[in-house]
């Protein structure tokens, strides 16, 4: 059996938002029983069928790089993380729906990864504002995932989801909100599963099929 082609997707967000639990769910369709803090970076693999059900269907490996979300903006911390940002093909931005700051910090995470050669300094987000121009030319596919949906009371869910909805628009990305302790949120055929599949297809297309907006030949 020929080796499968691969794409590299970073999973970024603050410590404690549930990145490791999310990656385990995505790769194994199982709940992570005893999550621990990620030191440095942890890599897991998901098998994805590109354009499933069509004549162009092909199987790929999706490498999910769970980057430790150590708090701190010291240059040394950023420099350490920067080694994981090379040759990336897509980014999943993860925030905790119960933690407003983790949502705002997604701008910092995205800019740090996309501008790794010129690490952002200072406060990038103030009262919800940020520099649109720094993300305006981004060509890397993004997906925003909100976790811990189960911890928001039903009476407050509309309020919280309305508050976080702007993230997807700002990042020109689709949004998924879920509970990483319940696989049903990513059940086959669900809207979340469709969004996830669409994102991975986009990452693969950008890596193997599109160059400067034109289709290029892809050899197995």
PDB file of C-alpha atoms in Angstrom, residues 24 39 49 51-52 95 107 113 120 168 208:
ATOM      1  CA  UNK A  24      -7.977  12.944  20.689  1.00  0.00           C
ATOM      2  CA  UNK A  39       4.512  20.548  27.013  1.00  0.00           C
ATOM      3  CA  UNK A  49     -11.155  11.027   2.751  1.00  0.00           C
ATOM      4  CA  UNK A  51     -14.036  14.741  -1.491  1.00  0.00           C
ATOM      5  CA  UNK A  52     -15.609  11.617  -0.045  1.00  0.00           C
ATOM      6  CA  UNK A  95     -11.183  28.712  22.601  1.00  0.00           C
ATOM      7  CA  UNK A 107      -6.028  36.829  17.441  1.00  0.00           C
ATOM      8  CA  UNK A 113       1.756  31.533  13.814  1.00  0.00           C
ATOM      9  CA  UNK A 120       3.727  40.330  17.349  1.00  0.00           C
ATOM     10  CA  UNK A 168     -15.612  33.220  12.455  1.00  0.00           C
ATOM     11  CA  UNK A 208      -1.782  19.807  -3.259  1.00  0.00           C
TER      12      UNK A 208
END
